[in-house]
XYZ file of C-alpha atoms in Angstrom:
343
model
C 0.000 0.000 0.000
C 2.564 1.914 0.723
C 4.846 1.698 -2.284
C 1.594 2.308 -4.402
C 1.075 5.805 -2.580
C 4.393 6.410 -3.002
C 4.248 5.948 -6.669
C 1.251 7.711 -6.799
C 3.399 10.510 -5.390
C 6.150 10.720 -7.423
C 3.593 9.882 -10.303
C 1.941 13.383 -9.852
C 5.232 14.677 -8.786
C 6.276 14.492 -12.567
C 3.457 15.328 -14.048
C 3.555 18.815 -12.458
C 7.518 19.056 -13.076
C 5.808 18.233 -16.753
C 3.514 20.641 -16.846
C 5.808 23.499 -15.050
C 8.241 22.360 -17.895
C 5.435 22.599 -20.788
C 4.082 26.285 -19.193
C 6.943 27.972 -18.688
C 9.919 27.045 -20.734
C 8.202 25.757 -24.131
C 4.641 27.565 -24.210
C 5.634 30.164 -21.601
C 2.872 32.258 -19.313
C 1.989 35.058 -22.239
C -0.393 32.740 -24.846
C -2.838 31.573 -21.523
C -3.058 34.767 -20.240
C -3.294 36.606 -23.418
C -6.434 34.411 -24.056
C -7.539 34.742 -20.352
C -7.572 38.404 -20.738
C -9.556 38.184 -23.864
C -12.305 35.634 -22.658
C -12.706 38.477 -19.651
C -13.015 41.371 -22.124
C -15.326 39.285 -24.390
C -17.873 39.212 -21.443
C -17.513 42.439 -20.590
C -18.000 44.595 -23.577
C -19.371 43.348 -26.706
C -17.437 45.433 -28.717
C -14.503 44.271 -27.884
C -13.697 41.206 -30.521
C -15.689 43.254 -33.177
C -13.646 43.697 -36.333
C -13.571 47.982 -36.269
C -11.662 46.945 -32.808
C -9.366 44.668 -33.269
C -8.521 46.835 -35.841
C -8.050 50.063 -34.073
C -5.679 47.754 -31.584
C -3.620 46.988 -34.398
C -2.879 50.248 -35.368
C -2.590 51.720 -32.083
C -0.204 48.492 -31.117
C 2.118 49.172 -33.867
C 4.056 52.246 -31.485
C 4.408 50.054 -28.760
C 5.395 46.674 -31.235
C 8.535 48.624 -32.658
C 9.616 50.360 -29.201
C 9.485 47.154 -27.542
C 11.512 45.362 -30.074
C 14.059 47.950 -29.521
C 13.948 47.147 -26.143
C 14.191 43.611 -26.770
C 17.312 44.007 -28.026
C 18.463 46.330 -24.849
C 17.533 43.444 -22.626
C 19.233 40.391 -24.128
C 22.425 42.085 -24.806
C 22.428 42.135 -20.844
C 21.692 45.922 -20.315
C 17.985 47.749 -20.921
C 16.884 51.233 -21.792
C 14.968 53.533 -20.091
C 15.866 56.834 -22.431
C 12.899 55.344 -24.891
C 10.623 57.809 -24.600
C 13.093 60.625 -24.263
C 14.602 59.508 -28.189
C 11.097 59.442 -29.503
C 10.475 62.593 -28.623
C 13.927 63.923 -29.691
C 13.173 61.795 -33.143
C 9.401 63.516 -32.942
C 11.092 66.982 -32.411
C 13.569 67.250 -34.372
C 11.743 65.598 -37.178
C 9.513 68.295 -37.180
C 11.680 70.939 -37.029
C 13.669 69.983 -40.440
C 11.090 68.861 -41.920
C 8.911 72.108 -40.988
C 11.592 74.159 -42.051
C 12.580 72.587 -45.124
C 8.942 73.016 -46.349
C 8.823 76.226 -45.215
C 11.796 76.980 -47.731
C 10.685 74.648 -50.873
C 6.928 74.485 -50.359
C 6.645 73.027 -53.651
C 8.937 70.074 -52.943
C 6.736 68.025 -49.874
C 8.654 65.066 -50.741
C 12.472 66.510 -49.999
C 10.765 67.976 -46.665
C 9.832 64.638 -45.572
C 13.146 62.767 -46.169
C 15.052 65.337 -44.493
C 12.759 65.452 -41.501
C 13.090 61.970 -41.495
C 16.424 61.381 -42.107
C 17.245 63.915 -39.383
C 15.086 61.867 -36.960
C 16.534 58.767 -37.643
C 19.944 60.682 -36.887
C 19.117 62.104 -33.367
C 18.259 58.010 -32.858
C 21.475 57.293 -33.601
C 22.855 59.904 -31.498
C 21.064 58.886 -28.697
C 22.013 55.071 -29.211
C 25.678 56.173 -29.595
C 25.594 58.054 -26.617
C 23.712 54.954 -24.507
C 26.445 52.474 -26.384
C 29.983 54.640 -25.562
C 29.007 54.942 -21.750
C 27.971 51.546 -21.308
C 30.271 49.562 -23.415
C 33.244 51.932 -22.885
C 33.506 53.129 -19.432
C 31.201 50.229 -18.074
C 28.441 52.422 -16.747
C 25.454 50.600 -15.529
C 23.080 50.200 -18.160
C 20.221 51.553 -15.491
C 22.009 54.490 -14.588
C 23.233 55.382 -18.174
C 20.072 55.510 -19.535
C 18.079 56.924 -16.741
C 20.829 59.847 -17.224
C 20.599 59.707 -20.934
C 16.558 60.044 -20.588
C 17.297 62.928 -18.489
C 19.469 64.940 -21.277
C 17.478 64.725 -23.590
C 13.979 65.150 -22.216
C 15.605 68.954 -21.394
C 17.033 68.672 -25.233
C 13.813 68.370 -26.363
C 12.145 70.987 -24.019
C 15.146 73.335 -25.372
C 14.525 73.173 -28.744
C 10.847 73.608 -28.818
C 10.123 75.749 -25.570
C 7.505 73.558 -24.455
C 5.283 74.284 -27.661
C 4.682 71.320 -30.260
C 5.814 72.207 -33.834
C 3.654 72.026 -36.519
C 4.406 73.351 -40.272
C 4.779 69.717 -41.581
C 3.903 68.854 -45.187
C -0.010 67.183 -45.137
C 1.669 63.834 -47.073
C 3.948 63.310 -43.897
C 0.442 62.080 -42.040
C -1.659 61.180 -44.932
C 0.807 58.633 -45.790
C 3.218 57.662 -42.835
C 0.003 58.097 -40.471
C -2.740 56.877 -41.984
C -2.141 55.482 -45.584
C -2.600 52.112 -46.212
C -0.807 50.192 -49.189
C -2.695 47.329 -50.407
C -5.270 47.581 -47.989
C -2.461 47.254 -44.757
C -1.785 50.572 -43.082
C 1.394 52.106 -43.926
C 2.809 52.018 -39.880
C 1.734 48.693 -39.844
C 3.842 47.393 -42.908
C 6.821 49.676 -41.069
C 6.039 47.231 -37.834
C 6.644 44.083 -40.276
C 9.814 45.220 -42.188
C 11.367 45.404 -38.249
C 9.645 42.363 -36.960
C 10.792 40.090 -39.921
C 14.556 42.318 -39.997
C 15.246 41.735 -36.201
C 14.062 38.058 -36.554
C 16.403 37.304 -39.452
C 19.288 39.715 -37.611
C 18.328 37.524 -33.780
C 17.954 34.153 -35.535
C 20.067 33.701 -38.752
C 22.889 35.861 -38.137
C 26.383 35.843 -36.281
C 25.817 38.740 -34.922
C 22.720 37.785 -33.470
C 24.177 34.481 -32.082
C 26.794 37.163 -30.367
C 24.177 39.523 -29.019
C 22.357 36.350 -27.143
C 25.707 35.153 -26.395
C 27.100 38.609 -24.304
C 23.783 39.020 -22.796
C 24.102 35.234 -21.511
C 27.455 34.902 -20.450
C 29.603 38.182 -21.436
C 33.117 36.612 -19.934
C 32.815 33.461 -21.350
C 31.745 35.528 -25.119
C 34.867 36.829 -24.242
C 37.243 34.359 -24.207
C 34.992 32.934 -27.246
C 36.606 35.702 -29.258
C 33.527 37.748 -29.545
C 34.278 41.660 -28.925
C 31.421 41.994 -26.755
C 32.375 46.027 -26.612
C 31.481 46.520 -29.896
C 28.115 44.098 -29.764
C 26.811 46.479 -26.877
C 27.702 49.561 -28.694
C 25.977 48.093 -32.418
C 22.934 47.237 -29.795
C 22.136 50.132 -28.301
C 22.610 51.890 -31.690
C 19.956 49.590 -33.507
C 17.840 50.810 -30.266
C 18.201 54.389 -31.457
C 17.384 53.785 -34.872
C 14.120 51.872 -34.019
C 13.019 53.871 -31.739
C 13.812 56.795 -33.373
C 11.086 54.706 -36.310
C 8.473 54.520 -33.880
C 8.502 57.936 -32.954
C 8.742 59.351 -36.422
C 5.590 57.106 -37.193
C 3.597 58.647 -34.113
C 4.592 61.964 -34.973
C 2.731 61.453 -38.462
C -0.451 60.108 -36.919
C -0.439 63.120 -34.345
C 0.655 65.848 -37.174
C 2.699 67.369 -34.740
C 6.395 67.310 -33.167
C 6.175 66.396 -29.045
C 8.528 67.130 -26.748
C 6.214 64.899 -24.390
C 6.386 62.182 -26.683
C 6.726 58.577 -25.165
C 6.287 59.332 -21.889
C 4.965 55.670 -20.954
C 7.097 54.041 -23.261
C 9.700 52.656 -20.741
C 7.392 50.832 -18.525
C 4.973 49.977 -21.069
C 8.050 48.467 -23.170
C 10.065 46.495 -20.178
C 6.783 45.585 -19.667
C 5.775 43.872 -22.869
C 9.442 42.246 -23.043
C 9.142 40.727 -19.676
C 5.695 39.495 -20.063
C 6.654 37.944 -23.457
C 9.621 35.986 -21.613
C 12.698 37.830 -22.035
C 15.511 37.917 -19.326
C 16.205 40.530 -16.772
C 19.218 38.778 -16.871
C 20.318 38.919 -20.666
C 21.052 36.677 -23.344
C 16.852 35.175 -23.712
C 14.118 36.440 -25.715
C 12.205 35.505 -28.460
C 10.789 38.361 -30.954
C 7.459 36.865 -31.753
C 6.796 36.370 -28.422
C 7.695 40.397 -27.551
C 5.185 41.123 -30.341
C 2.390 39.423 -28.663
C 3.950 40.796 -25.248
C 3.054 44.440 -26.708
C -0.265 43.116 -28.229
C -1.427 41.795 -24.847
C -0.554 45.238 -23.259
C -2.692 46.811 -25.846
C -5.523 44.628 -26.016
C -5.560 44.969 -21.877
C -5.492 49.098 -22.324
C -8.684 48.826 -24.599
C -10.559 46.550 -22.954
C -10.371 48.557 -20.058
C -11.168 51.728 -21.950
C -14.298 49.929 -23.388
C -15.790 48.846 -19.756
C -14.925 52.138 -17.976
C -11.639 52.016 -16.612
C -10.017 55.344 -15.478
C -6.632 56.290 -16.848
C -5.114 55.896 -13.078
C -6.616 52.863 -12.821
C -4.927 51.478 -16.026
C -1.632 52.474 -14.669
C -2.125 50.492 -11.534
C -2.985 47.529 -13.821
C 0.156 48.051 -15.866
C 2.233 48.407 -12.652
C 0.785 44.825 -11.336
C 1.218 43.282 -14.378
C 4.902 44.262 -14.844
C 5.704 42.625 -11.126
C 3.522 40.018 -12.165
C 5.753 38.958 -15.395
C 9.030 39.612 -13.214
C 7.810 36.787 -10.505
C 6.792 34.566 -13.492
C 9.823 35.191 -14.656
C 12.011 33.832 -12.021
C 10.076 30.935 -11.376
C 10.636 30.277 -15.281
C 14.673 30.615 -14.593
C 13.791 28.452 -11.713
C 12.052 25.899 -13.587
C 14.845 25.793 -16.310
C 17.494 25.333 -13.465
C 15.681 22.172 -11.766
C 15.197 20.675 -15.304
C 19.237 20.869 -16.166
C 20.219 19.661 -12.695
């Protein structure tokens, strides 16, 4: 009797280890409570699977999609960033300065307007990435600290420049197209959001570099004495943050037909949030870009559902708060899981 309670035991004993295994490390937490969240929705509003809807969530998710993958990239290289929001608005700003002022000079020529307000964006990305990359890879300054003080700059950058005021003076293309043209019946930001998704999957997965970015983030001594100049994979990282971000605030800046210095505010949390939900690594070196896109979907789809049964904005971001410490606990019971399977 005994040894068949005993079996019993370690019967269900395994099973759980099983289904721990299955939940965490090979499905992961994101897919049953993406669907959870939806089911509650669902009851709660019947607007909320209708097709205008889901919709609208797309489009508003594809801000949040790109910033995320940027941060994505922060977090498995080992580091993070939390100067986001400060580079989209610097992108948004400065943007809409060139571009205001170049169409200001050759009214007749919308299109030169736009690529130099975009190129200059794209530019103040890189600046900010460069800046992130030096001070971190270089000097070995905490990746919390450098980018909490990069944030800083250029927030008051941004303020600088515009005085506070938004810019406007933009050609009408810049947001006809880049905000809310479509090209073969897919919005134009959206087909921006796929050109990244399907670049950094190809760059993450099928690449050396990517096998060296995973690689630092994992173990950055033993990349090291692999031969990989992990220096120079921080520094390329944090530069393909800029850039990206940089993207996503470019895009926003078309949809609200205005330069912000205010611009990405929430970005940070919201975007740690989405990676860390979707499974990635506080620690470096793990992350998955599919899953980060449906990380930044779920955050979405949880901001509109509570918009459609009532929620006040404070409310939300005490949701978005709980959820964050939520996906850090799942997260270390995942590295926990993953330990207890190798031993």
């Amino acid at each position: 009797m005994t040894t068949l309670t005993q079996a019993g035991t370690a019967s269900r004993g395994n099973a759980l280890r099983r289904f721990n295994h299955l939940v965490f490390v090979k499905i992961g937490v994101l897919p049953l409570i993406l669907v959870a969240a939806c089911l509650f929705f669902a009851t709660q509003s019947s607007e909320f699977l209708s097709g205008d809807n889901i919709q609208n969530v797309a489009r508003q998710s594809v801000y949040l999609v790109i910033v995320a993958l940027a941060q994505m990239v922060a977090l498995v290289v080992g580091g993070l960033d939390l100067s986001v929001g400060s580079a989209m608005a610097l992108a948004s700003v400065v943007g809409a300065t060139v571009m205001a002022a170049v169409f200001a000079a050759f009214p007749d020529a919308p299109g030169l307007a736009i690529a130099a307000g975009m190129g200059a964006g794209c530019l103040s990305g890189i600046a900010v990435g460069a800046l992130n990359g030096f001070g971190i890879s270089q000097f070995r300054v905490p990746p919390f600290m450098m980018t909490l003080g990069t944030s800083s700059i250029v927030f008051g950058l941004t303020l600088f420049i515009t005085g506070g005021t938004p810019v406007y003076g933009m050609p009408g293309d810049f947001g006809e197209v880049f905000g809310f043209g479509s090209l073969l019946g897919i919005p134009v930001p959206v087909l921006f959001a796929l050109v990244l998704i399907v670049a950094l999957y190809l760059v993450m997965n099928w690449t050396r570099f990517g096998r060296h970015i995973y690689a630092t983030g994992g173990n950055a001594r033993a990349a090291e004495l692999s031969g990989i100049r992990t220096a120079r994979v921080q520094f390329a990282c944090y530069l393909m943050v800029g850039v990206i971000t940089a993207i996503a605030g470019l895009l926003l800046t078309a949809r609200l037909d205005t330069g912000e210095a205010n611009l990405g505010a929430d970005m940070p949390l919201q975007s740690i949030a989405a990676c860390v939900i979707a499974g990635v690594s506080l620690s470096g070196g793990q992350g998955r870009v599919g899953a980060v896109v449906l990380g930044a979907l779920f955050i979405n789809l949880v901001q509109n559902g509570m918009n459609l049964i009532g929620i006040g904005a404070y409310t939300q971001t005490i949701v978005l708060g709980v959820l964050l410490i939520l996906a850090v606990m799942a997260d270390r019971i995942r590295q926990r899981v993953i330990l207890a399977g190798n031993n």
